[in-house]
Short mmCIF file of N, CA and C in Angstrom, two decimals:
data_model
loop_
_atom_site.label_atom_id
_atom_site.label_comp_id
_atom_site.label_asym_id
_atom_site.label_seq_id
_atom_site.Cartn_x
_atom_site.Cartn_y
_atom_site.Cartn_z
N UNK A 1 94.73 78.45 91.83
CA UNK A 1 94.68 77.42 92.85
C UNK A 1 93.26 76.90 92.98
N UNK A 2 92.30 78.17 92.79
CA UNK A 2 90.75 77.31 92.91
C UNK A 2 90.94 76.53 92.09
N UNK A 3 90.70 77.10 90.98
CA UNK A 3 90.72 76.20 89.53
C UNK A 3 90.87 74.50 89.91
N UNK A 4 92.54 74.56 90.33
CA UNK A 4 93.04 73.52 90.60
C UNK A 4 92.15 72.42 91.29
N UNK A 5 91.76 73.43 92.72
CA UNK A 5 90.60 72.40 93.53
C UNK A 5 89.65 72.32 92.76
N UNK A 6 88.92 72.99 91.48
CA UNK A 6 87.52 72.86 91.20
C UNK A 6 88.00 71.59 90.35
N UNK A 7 89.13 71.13 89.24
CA UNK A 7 89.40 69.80 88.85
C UNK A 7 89.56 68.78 89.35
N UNK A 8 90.01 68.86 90.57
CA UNK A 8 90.47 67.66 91.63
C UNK A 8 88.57 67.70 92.26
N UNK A 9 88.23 68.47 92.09
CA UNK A 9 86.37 68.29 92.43
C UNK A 9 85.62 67.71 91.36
N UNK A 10 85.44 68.12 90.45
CA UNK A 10 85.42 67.62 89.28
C UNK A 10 85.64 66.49 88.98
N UNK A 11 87.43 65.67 88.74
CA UNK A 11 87.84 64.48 88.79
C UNK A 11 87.28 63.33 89.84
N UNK A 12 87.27 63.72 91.56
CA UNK A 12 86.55 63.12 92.39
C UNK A 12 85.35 62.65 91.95
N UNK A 13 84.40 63.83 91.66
CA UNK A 13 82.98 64.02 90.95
C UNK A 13 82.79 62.76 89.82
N UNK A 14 83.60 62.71 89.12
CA UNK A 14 83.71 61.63 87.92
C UNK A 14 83.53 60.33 88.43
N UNK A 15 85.03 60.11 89.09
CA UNK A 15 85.30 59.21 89.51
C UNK A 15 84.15 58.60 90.11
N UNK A 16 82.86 59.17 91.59
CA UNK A 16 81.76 59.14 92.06
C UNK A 16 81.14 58.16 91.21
N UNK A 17 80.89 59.18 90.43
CA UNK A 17 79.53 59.45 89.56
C UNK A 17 80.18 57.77 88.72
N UNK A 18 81.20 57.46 88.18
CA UNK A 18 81.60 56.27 87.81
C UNK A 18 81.24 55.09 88.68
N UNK A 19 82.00 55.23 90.03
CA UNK A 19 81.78 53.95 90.44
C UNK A 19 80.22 53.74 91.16
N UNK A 20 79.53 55.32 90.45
CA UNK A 20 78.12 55.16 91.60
C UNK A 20 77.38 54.54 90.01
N UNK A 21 77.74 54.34 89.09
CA UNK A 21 76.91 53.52 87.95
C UNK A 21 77.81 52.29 88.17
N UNK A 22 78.80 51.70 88.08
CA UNK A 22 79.37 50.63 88.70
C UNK A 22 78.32 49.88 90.02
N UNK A 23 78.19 50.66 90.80
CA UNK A 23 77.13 50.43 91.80
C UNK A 23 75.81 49.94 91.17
N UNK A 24 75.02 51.18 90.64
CA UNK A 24 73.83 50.53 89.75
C UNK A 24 73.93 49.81 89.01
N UNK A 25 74.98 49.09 88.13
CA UNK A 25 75.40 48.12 87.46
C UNK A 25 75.57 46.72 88.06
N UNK A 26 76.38 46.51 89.40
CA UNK A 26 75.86 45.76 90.12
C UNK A 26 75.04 45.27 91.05
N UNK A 27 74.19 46.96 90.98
CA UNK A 27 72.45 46.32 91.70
C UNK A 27 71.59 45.66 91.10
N UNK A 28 71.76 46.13 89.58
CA UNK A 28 70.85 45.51 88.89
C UNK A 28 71.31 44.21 88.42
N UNK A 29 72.72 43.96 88.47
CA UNK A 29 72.75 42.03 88.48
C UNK A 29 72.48 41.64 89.82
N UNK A 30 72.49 41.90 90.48
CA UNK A 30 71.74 41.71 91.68
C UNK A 30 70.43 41.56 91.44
N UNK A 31 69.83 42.75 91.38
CA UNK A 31 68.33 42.58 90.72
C UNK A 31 67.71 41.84 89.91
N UNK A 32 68.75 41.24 89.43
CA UNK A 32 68.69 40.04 88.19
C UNK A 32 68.52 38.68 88.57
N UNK A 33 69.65 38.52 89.71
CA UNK A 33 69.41 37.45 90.19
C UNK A 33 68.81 36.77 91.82
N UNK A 34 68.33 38.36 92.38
CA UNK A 34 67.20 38.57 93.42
C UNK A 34 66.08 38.24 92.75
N UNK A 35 65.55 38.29 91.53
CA UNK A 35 64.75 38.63 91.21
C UNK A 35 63.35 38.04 92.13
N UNK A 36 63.46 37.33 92.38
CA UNK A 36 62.48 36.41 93.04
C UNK A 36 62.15 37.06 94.51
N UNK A 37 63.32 37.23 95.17
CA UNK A 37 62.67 38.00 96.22
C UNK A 37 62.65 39.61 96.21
N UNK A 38 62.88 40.57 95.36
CA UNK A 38 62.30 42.07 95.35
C UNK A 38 61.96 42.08 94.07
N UNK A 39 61.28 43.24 93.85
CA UNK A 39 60.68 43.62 92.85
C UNK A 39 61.49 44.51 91.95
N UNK A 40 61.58 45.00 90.73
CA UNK A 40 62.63 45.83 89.71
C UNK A 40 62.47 47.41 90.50
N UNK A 41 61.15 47.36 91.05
CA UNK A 41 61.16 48.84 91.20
C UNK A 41 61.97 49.27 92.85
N UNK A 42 61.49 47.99 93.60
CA UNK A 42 62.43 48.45 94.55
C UNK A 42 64.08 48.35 94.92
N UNK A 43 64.42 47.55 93.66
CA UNK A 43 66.15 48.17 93.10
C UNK A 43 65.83 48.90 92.80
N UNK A 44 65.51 49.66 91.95
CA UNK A 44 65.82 50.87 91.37
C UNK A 44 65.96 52.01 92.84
N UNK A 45 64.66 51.93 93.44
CA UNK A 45 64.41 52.86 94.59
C UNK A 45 65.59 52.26 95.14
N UNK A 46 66.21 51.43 95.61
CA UNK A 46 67.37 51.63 96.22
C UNK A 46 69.03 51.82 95.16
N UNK A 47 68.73 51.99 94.43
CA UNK A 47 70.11 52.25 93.24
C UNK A 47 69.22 53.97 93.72
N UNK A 48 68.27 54.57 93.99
CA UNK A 48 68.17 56.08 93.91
C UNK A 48 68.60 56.74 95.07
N UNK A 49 68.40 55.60 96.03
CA UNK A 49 68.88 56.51 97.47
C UNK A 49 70.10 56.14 97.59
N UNK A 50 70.92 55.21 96.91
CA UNK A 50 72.44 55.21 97.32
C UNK A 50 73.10 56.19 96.03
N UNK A 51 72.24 57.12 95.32
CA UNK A 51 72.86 57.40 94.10
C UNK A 51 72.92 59.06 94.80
N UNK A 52 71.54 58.92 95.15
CA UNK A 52 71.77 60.19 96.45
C UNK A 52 72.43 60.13 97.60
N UNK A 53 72.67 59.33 98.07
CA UNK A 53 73.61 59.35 99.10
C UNK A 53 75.24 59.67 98.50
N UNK A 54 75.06 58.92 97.70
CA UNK A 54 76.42 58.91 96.93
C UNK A 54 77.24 60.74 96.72
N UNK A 55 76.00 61.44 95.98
CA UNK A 55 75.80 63.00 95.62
C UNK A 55 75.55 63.84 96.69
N UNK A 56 75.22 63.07 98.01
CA UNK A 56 75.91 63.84 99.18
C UNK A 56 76.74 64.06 99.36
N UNK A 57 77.39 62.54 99.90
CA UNK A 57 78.41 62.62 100.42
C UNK A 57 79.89 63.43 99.16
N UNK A 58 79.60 63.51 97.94
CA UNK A 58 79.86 64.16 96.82
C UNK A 58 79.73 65.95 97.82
N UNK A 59 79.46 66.50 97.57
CA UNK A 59 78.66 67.35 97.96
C UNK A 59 79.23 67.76 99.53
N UNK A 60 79.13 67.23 100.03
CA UNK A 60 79.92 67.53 101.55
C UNK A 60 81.73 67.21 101.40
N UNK A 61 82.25 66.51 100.40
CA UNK A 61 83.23 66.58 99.96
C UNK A 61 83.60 68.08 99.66
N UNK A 62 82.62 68.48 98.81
CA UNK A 62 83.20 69.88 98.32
C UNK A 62 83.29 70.73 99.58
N UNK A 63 82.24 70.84 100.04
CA UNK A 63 81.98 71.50 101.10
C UNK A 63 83.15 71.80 101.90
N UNK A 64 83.99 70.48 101.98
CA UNK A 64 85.15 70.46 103.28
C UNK A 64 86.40 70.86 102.37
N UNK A 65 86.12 70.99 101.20
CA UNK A 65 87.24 71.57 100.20
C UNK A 65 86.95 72.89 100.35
N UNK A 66 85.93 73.37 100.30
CA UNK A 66 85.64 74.73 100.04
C UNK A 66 86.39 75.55 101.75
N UNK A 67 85.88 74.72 102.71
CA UNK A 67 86.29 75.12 104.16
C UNK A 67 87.34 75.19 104.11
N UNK A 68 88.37 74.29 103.71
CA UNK A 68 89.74 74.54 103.86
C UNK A 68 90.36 75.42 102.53
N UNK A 69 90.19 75.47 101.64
CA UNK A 69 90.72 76.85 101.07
C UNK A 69 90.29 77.91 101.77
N UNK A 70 88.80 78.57 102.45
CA UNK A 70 88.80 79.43 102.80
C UNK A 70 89.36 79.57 103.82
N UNK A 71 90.00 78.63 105.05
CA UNK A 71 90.64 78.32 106.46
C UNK A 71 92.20 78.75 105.58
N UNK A 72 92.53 78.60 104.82
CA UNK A 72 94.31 78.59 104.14
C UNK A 72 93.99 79.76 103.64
N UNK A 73 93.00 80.77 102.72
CA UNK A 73 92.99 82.05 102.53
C UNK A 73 93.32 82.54 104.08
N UNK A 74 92.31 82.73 104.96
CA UNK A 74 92.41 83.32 105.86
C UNK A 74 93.40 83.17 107.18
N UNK A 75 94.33 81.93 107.10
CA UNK A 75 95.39 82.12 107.35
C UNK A 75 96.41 82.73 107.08
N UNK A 76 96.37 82.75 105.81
CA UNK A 76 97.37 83.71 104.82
C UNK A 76 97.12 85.30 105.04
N UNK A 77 95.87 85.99 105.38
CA UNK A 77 95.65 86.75 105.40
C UNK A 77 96.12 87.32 107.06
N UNK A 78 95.72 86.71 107.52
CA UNK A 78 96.31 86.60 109.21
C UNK A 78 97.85 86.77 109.06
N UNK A 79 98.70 86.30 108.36
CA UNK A 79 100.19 86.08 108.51
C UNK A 79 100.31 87.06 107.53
N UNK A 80 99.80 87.52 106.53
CA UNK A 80 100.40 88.94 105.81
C UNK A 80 99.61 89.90 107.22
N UNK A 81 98.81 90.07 107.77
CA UNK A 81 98.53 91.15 108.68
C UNK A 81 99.37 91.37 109.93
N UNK A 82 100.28 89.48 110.34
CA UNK A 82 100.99 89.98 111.59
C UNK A 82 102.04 90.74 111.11
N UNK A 83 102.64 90.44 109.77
CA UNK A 83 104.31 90.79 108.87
C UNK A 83 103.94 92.31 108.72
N UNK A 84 102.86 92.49 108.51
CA UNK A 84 102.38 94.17 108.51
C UNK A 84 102.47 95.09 109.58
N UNK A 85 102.01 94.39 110.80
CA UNK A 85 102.00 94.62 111.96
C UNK A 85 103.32 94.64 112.56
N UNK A 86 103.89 94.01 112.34
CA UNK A 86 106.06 93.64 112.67
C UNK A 86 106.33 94.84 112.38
N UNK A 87 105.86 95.23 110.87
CA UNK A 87 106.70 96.57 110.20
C UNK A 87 105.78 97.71 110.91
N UNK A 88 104.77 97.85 111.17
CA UNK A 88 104.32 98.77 111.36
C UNK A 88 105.18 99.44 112.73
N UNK A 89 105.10 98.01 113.44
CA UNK A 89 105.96 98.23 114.74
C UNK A 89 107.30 98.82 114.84
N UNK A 90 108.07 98.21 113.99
CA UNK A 90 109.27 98.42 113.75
C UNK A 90 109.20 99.84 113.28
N UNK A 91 108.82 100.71 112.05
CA UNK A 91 108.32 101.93 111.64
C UNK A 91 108.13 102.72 112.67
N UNK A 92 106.91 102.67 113.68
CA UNK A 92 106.98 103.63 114.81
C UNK A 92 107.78 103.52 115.35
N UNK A 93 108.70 102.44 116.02
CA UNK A 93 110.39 102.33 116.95
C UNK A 93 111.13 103.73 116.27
N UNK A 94 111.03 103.08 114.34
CA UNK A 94 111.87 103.81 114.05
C UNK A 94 111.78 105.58 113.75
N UNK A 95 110.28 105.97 114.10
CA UNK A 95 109.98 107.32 114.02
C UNK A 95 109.92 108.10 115.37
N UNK A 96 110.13 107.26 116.51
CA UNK A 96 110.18 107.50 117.84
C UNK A 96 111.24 107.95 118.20
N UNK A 97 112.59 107.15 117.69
CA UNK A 97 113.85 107.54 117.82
C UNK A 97 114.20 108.89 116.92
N UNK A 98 113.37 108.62 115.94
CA UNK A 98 113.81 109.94 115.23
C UNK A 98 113.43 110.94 115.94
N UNK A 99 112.22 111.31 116.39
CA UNK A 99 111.80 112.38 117.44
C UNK A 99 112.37 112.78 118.52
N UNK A 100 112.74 111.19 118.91
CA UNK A 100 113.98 112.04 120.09
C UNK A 100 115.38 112.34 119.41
N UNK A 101 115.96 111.54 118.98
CA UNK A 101 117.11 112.43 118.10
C UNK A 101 116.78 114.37 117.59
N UNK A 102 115.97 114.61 116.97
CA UNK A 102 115.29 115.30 116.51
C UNK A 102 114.83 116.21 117.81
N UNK A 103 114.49 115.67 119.29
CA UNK A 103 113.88 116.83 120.01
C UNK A 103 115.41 117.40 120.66
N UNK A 104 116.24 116.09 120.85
CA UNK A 104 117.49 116.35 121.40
C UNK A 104 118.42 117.22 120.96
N UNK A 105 118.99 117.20 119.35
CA UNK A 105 119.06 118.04 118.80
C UNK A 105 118.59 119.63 119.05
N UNK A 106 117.56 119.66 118.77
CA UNK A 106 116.56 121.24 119.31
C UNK A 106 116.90 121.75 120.57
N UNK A 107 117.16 120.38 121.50
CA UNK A 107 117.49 121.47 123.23
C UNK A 107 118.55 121.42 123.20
N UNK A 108 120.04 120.91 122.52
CA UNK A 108 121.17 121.13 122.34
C UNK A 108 121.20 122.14 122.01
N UNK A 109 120.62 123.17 120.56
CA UNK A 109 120.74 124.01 119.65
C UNK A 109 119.99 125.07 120.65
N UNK A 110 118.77 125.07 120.95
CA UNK A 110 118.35 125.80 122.17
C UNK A 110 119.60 126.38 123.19
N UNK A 111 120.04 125.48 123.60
CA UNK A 111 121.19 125.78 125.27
C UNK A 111 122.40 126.63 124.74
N UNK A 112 122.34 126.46 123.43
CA UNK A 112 123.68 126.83 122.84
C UNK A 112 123.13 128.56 122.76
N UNK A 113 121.89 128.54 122.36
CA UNK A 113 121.40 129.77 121.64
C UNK A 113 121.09 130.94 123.13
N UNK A 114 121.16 129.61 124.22
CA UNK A 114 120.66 130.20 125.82
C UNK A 114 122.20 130.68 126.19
N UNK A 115 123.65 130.08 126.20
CA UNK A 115 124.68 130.03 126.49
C UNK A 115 124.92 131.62 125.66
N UNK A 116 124.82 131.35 124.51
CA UNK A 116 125.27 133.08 124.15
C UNK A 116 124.52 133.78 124.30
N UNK A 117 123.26 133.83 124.38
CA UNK A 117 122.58 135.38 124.84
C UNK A 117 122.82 135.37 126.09
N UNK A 118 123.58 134.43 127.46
CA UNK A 118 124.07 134.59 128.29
C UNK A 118 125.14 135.69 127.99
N UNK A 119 126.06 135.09 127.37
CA UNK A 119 127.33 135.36 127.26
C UNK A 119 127.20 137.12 126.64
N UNK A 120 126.45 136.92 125.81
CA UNK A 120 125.93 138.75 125.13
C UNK A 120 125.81 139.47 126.60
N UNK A 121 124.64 139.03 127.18
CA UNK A 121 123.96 139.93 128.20
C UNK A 121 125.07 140.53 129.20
N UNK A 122 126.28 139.29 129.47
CA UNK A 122 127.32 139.70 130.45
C UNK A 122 128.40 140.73 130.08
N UNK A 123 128.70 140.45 128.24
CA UNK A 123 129.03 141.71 127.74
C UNK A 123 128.39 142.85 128.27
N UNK A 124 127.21 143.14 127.29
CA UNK A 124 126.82 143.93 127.73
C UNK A 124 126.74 144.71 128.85
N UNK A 125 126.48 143.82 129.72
CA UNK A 125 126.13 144.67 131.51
C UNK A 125 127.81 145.26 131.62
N UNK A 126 128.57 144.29 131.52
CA UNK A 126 130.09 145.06 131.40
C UNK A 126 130.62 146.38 130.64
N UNK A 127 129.84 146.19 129.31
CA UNK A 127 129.61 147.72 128.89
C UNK A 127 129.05 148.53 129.25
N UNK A 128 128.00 148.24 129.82
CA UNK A 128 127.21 149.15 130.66
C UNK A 128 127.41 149.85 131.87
N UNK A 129 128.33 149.11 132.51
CA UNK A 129 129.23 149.41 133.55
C UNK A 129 130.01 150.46 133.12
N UNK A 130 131.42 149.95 132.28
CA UNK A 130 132.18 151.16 131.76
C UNK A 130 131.36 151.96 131.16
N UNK A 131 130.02 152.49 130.77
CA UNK A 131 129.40 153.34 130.55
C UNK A 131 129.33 154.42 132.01
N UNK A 132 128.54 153.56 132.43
CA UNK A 132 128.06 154.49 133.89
C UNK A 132 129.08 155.32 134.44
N UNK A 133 130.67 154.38 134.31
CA UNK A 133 131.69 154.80 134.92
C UNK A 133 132.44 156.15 134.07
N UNK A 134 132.02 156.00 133.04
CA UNK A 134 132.65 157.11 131.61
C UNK A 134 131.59 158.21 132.18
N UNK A 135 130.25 158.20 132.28
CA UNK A 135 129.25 159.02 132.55
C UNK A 135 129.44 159.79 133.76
N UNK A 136 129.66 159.00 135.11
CA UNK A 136 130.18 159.38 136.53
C UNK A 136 131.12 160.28 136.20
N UNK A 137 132.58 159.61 135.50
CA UNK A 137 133.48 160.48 134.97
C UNK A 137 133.28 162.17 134.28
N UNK A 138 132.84 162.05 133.54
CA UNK A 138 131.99 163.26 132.43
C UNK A 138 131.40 163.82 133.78
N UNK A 139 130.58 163.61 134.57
CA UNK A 139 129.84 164.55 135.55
C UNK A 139 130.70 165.32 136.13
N UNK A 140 131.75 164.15 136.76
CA UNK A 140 132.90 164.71 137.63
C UNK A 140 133.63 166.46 136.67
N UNK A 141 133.89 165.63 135.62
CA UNK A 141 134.59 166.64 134.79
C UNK A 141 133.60 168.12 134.66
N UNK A 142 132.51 167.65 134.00
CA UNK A 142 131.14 169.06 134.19
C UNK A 142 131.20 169.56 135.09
N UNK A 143 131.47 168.83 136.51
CA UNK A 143 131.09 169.72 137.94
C UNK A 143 132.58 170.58 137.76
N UNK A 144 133.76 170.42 137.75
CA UNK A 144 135.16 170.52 138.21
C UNK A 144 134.94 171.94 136.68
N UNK A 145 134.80 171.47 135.72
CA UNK A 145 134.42 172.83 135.12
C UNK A 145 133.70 173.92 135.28
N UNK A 146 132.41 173.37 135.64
CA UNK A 146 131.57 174.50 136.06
C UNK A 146 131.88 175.43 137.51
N UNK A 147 133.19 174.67 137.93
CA UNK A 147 133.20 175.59 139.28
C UNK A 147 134.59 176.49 138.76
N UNK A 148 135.18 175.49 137.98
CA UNK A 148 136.47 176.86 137.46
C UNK A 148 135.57 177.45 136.74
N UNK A 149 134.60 177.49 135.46
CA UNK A 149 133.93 178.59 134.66
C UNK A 149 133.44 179.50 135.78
N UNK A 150 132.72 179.26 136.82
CA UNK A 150 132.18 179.85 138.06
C UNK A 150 133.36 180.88 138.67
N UNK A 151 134.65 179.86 139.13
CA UNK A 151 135.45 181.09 139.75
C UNK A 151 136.05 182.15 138.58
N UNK A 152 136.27 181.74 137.23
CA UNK A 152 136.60 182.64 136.43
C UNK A 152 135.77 183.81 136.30
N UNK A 153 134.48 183.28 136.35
CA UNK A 153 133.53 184.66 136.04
C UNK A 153 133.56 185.53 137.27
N UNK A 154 133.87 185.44 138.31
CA UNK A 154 134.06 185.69 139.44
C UNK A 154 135.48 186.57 139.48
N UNK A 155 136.60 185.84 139.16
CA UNK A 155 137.23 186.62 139.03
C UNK A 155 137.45 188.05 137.49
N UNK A 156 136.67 187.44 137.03
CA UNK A 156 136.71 188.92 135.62
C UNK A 156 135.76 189.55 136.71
#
């Protein structure tokens, strides 16, 4: 695309530089037939300052070429950074939800893991119960023996 502008600069440039000898071409028939009132040298001095003026305004041409490719780069660069920015946005939405999916999950799987070591512990204490009660039992039985072993020895 530079390229492109540096030919269309170039071509302009030509073109200039053409009709700015076109110009000196008709200063100096001018000069030809002024002759009487200026002198050769002060055409020329003025074929030099319109030849420079000319290669200014040449010159500030580019200039405003050069501004606007770099104004259209850096637009472009601006609009790939907001499309970046869209996705970037969109990307965290979409890693946000995953986290909560993802934390939700975990305290589901958590409550579940809380629900049965509930559910164990109430076993348990229930076994523990018919323990105590098997144990109470067994005492009962030890005592109720040890008093018949007691009256037996008693009676031998």
């Amino acid at each position: 695309m530079k390229e492109e502008q540096e030919e269309v600069i170039r071509a302009l440039m030509e073109k200039q530089k053409a009709e700015h000898q076109s110009t000196i071409e008709a200063i100096r028939r001018e000069h030809e037939n002024e002759r009487q009132l200026a002198s050769a040298a002060h055409a020329e001095e003025l074929c030099k300052l319109k030849a420079e003026i000319q290669e200014l305004l040449l010159r500030n041409q580019r200039r405003e070429l050069d501004v606007e490719m770099a104004l259209g780069e850096r637009e472009r660069e601006i609009a790939h950074l907001r499309e970046s920015m869209k996705d970037l946005i969109g990307r965290r939405s979409e890693a946000d939800e995953t986290a909560k999916d993802i934390h939700r999950r975990e305290m589901e799987h958590l409550q579940d893991q809380v629900k049965k070591s509930n559910t164990r512990a109430e076993r348990l204490e229930e076994e523990l119960g018919r323990v105590k009660e098997m144990w109470k039992e067994a005492d009962r039985q030890n005592a109720s023996n040890n008093r018949k072993t007691e009256s037996l020895e008693r009676a031998l």
